[in-house]
PDB file of C-alpha atoms in Angstrom:
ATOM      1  CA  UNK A1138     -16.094 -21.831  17.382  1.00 44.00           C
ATOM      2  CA  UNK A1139     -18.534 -24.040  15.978  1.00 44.00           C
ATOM      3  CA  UNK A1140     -20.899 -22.624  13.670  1.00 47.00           C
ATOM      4  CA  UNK A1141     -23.766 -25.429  14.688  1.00 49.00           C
ATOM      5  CA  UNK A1142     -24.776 -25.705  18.236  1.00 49.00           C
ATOM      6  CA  UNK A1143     -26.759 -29.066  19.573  1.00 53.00           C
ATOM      7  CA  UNK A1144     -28.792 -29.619  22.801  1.00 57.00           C
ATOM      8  CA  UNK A1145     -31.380 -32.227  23.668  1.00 57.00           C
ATOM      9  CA  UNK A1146     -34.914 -31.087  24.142  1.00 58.00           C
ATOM     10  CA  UNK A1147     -37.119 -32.294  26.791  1.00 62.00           C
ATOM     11  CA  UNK A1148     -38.575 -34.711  24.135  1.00 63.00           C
ATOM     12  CA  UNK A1149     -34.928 -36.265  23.924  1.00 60.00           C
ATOM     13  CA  UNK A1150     -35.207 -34.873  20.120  1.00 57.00           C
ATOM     14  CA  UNK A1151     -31.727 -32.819  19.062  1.00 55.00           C
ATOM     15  CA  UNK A1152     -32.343 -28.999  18.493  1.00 54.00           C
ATOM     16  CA  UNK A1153     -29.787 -27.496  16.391  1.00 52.00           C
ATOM     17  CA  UNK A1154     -28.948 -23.876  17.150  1.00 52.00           C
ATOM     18  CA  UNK A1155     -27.232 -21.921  14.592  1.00 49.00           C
ATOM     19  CA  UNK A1156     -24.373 -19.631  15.567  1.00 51.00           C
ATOM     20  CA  UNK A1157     -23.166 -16.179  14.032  1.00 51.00           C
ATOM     21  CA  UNK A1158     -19.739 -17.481  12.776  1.00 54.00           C
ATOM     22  CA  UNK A1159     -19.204 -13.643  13.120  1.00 59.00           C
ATOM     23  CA  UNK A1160     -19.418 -12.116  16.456  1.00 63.00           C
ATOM     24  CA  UNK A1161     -19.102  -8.543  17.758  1.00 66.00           C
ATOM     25  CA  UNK A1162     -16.322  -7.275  19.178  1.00 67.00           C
ATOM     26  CA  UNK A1163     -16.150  -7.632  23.504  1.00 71.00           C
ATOM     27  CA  UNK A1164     -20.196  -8.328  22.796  1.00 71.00           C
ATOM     28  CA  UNK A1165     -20.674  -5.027  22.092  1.00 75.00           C
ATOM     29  CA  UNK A1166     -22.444  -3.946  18.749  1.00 71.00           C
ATOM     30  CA  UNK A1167     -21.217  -0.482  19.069  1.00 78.00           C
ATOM     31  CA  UNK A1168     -17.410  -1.127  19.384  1.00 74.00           C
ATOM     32  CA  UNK A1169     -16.066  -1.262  16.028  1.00 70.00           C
ATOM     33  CA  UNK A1170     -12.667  -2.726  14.553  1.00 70.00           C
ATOM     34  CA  UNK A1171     -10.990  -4.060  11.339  1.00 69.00           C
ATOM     35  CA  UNK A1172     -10.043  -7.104  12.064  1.00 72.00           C
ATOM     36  CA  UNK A1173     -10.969  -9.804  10.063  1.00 75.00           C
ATOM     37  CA  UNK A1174     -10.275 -13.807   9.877  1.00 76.00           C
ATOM     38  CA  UNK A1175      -7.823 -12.391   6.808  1.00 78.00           C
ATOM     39  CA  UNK A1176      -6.084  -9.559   8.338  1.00 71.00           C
ATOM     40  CA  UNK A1177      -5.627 -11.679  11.301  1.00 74.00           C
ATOM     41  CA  UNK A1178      -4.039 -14.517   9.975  1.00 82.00           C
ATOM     42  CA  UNK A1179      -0.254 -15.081  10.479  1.00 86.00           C
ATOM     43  CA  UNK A1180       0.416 -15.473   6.723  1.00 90.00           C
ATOM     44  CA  UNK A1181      -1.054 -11.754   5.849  1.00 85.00           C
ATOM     45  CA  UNK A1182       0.483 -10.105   9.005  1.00 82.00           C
ATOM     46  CA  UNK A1183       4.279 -11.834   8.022  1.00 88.00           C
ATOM     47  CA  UNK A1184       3.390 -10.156   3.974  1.00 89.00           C
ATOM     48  CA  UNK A1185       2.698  -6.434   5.707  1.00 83.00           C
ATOM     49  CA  UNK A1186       5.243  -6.691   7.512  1.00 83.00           C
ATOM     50  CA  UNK A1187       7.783  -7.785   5.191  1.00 87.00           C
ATOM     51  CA  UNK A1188       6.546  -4.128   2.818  1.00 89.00           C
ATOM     52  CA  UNK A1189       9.508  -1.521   3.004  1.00 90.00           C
ATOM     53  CA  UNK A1190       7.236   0.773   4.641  1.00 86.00           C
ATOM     54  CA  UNK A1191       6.874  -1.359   7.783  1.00 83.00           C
ATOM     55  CA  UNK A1192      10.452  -2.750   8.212  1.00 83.00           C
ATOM     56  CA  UNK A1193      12.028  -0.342  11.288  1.00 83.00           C
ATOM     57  CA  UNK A1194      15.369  -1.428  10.091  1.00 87.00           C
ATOM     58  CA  UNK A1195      15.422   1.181   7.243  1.00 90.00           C
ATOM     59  CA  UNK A1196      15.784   4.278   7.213  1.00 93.00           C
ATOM     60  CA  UNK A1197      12.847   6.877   6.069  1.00 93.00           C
ATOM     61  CA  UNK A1198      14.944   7.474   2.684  1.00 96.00           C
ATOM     62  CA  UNK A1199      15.673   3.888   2.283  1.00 96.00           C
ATOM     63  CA  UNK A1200      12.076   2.860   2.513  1.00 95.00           C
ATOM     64  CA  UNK A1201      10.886   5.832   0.024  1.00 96.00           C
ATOM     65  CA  UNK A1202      13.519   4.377  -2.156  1.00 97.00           C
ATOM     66  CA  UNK A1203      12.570   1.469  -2.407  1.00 96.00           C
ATOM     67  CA  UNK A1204       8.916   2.271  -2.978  1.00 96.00           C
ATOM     68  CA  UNK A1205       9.358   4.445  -5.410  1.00 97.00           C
ATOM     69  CA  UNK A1206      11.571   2.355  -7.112  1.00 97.00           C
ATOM     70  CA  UNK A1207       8.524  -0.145  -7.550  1.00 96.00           C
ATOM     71  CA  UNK A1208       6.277   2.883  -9.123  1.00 96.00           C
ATOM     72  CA  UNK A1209       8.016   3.907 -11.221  1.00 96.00           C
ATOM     73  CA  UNK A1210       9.529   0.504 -12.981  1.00 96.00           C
ATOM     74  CA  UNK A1211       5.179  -0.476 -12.572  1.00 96.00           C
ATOM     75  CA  UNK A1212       4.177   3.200 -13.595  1.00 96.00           C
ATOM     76  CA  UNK A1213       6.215   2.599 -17.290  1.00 96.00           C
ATOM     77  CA  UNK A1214       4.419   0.041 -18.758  1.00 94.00           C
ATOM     78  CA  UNK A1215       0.837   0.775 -19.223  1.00 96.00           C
ATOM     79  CA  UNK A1216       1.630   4.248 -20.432  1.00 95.00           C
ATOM     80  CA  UNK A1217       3.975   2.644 -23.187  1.00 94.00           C
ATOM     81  CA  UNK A1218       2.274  -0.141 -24.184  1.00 93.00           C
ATOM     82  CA  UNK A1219      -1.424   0.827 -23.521  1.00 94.00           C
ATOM     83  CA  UNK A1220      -0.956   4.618 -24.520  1.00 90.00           C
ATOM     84  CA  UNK A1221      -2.494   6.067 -27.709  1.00 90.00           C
ATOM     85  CA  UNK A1222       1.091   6.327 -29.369  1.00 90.00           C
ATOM     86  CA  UNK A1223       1.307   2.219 -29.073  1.00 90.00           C
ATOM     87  CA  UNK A1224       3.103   0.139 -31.728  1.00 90.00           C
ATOM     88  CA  UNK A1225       4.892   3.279 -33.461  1.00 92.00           C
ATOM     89  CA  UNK A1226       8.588   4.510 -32.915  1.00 91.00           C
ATOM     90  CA  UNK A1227       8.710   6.284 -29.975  1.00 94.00           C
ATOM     91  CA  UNK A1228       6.429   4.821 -28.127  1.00 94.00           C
ATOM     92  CA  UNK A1229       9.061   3.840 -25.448  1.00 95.00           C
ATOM     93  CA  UNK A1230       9.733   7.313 -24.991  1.00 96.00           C
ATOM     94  CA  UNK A1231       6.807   8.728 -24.816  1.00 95.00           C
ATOM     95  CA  UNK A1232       5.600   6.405 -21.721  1.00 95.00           C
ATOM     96  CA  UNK A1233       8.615   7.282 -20.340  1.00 97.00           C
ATOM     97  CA  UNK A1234       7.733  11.000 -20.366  1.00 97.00           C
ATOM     98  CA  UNK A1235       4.244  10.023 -19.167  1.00 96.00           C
ATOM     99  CA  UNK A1236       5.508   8.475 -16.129  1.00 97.00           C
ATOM    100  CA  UNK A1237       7.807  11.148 -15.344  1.00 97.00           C
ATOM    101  CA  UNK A1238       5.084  13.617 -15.951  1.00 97.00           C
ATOM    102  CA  UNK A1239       3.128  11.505 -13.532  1.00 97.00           C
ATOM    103  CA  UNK A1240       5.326  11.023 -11.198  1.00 97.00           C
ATOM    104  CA  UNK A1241       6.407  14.512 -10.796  1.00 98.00           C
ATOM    105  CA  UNK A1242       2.414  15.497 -10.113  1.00 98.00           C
ATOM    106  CA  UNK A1243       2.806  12.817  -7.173  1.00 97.00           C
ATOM    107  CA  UNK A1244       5.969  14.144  -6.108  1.00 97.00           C
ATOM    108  CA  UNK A1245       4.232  17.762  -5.698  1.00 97.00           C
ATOM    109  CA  UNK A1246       0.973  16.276  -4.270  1.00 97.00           C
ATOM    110  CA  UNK A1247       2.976  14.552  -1.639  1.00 96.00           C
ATOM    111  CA  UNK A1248       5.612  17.712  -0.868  1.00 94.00           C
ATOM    112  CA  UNK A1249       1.958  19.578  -0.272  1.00 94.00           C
ATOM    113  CA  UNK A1250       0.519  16.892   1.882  1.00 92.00           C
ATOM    114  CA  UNK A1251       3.689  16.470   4.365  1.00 89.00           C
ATOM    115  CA  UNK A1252       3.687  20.676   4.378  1.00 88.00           C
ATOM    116  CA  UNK A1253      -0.140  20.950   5.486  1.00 88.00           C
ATOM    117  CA  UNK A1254       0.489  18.058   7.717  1.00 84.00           C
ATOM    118  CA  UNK A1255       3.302  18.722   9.509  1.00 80.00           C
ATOM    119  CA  UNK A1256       2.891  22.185   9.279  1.00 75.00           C
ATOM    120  CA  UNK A1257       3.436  22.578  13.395  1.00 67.00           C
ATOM    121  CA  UNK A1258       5.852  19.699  14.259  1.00 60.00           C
ATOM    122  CA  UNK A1259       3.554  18.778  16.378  1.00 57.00           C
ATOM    123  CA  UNK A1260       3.252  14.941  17.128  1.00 57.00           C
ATOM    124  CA  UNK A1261       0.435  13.077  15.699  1.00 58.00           C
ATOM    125  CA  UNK A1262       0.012   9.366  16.074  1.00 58.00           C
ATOM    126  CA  UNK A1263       0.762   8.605  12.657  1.00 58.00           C
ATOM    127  CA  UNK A1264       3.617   6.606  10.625  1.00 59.00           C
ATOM    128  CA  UNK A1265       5.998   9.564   9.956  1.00 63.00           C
ATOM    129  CA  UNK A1266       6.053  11.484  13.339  1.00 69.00           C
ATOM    130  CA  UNK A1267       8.102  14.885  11.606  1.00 82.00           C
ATOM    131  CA  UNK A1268       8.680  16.996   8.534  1.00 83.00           C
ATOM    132  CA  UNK A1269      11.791  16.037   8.385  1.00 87.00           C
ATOM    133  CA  UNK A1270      11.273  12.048   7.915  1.00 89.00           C
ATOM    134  CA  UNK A1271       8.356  12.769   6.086  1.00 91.00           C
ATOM    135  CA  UNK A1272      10.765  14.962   3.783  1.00 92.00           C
ATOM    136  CA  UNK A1273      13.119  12.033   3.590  1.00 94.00           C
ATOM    137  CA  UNK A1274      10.901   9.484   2.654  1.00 95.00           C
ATOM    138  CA  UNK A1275      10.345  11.589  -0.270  1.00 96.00           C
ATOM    139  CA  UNK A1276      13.043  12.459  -1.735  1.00 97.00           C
ATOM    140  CA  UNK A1277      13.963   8.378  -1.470  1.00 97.00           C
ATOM    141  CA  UNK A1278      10.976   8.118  -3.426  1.00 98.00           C
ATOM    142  CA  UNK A1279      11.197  10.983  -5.759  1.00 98.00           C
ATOM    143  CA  UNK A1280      14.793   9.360  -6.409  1.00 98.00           C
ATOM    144  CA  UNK A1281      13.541   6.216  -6.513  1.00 98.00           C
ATOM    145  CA  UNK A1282      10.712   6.463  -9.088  1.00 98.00           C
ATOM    146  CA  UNK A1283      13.009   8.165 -11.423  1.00 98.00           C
ATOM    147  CA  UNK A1284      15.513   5.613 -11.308  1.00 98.00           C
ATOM    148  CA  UNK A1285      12.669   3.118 -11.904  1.00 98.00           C
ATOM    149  CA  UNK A1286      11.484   4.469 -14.346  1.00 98.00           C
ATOM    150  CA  UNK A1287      14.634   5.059 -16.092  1.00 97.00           C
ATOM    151  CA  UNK A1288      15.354   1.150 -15.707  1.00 97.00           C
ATOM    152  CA  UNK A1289      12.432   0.830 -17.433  1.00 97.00           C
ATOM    153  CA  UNK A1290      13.034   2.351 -20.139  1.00 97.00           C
ATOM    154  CA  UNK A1291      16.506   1.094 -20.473  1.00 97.00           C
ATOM    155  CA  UNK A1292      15.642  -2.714 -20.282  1.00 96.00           C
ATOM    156  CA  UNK A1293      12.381  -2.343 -22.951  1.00 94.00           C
ATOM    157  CA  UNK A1294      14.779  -0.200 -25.348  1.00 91.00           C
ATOM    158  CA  UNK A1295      17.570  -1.830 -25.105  1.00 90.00           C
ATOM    159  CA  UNK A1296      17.112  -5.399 -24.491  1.00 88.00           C
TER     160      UNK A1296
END
């Protein structure tokens, strides 16, 4: 689509007519959507689909593994290093309590949110069609953040 638009007047002189390089959906103002030049691009849509949570070849438990995995090794650091116990002994320790502590709260937020959610089985058009997937997912991430975390901890204390 080309932003600048040229046609001959009746003087033979060029007019140039600028175009919205951003159009509405189907011409219709009042027909909304997210997409974007960005989320539309190949490179972006190959990146989201490449995140655990996406890939159908894992299993719900698998993919809340995996993610939690990645919060809690992430979750670690700023409460260590950036936490009001920084540079003395134990601070290690105590942002590895922190993120537990944290971590926990999400676990119990998210054990609340599948429960009011899912609350009738019935099926909404959403990622996680049941309790009991949503229930798996999870524990893999309950497991998973722990474990993180506990890598953490082990690599900054002992290495």
């Amino acid at each position: 689509m080309s932003i600048i638009n040229t046609e001959k007047e009746k003087n033979g002189s060029l007019k140039k007519n600028f175009v919205d390089a951003v159009s509405f959906y189907k011409n219709d103002p009042f027909v909304g959507h997210l997409s974007t030049p960005i989320t539309n691009s190949k490179i972006v849509r190959t990146y989201l689909n490449l995140l655990p949570l996406y890939n159908n070849e894992l299993s719900f438990f698998l993919k809340g593994l995996v993610i939690g995995i990645f919060h809690g090794y992430f979750l670690f650091g700023p409460f260590a290093l950036l936490g009001p116990l920084r540079n003395t002994e134990p601070m290690y320790f105590i942002g590895f309590l922190a993120s537990l502590s944290l971590l926990i709260i999400i676990n119990l937020f998210a054990v609340l949110y599948g429960h009011v959610t899912f609350k009738n089985n019935a099926f909404q058009k959403t990622l996680f069609l049941t309790s009991k997937e949503w229930n798996k997912f999870i524990s893999g991430f309950s497991l998973g953040g722990f474990g993180g975390v506990s890598l953490a901890y082990i690599l900054t204390k002992f290495f």
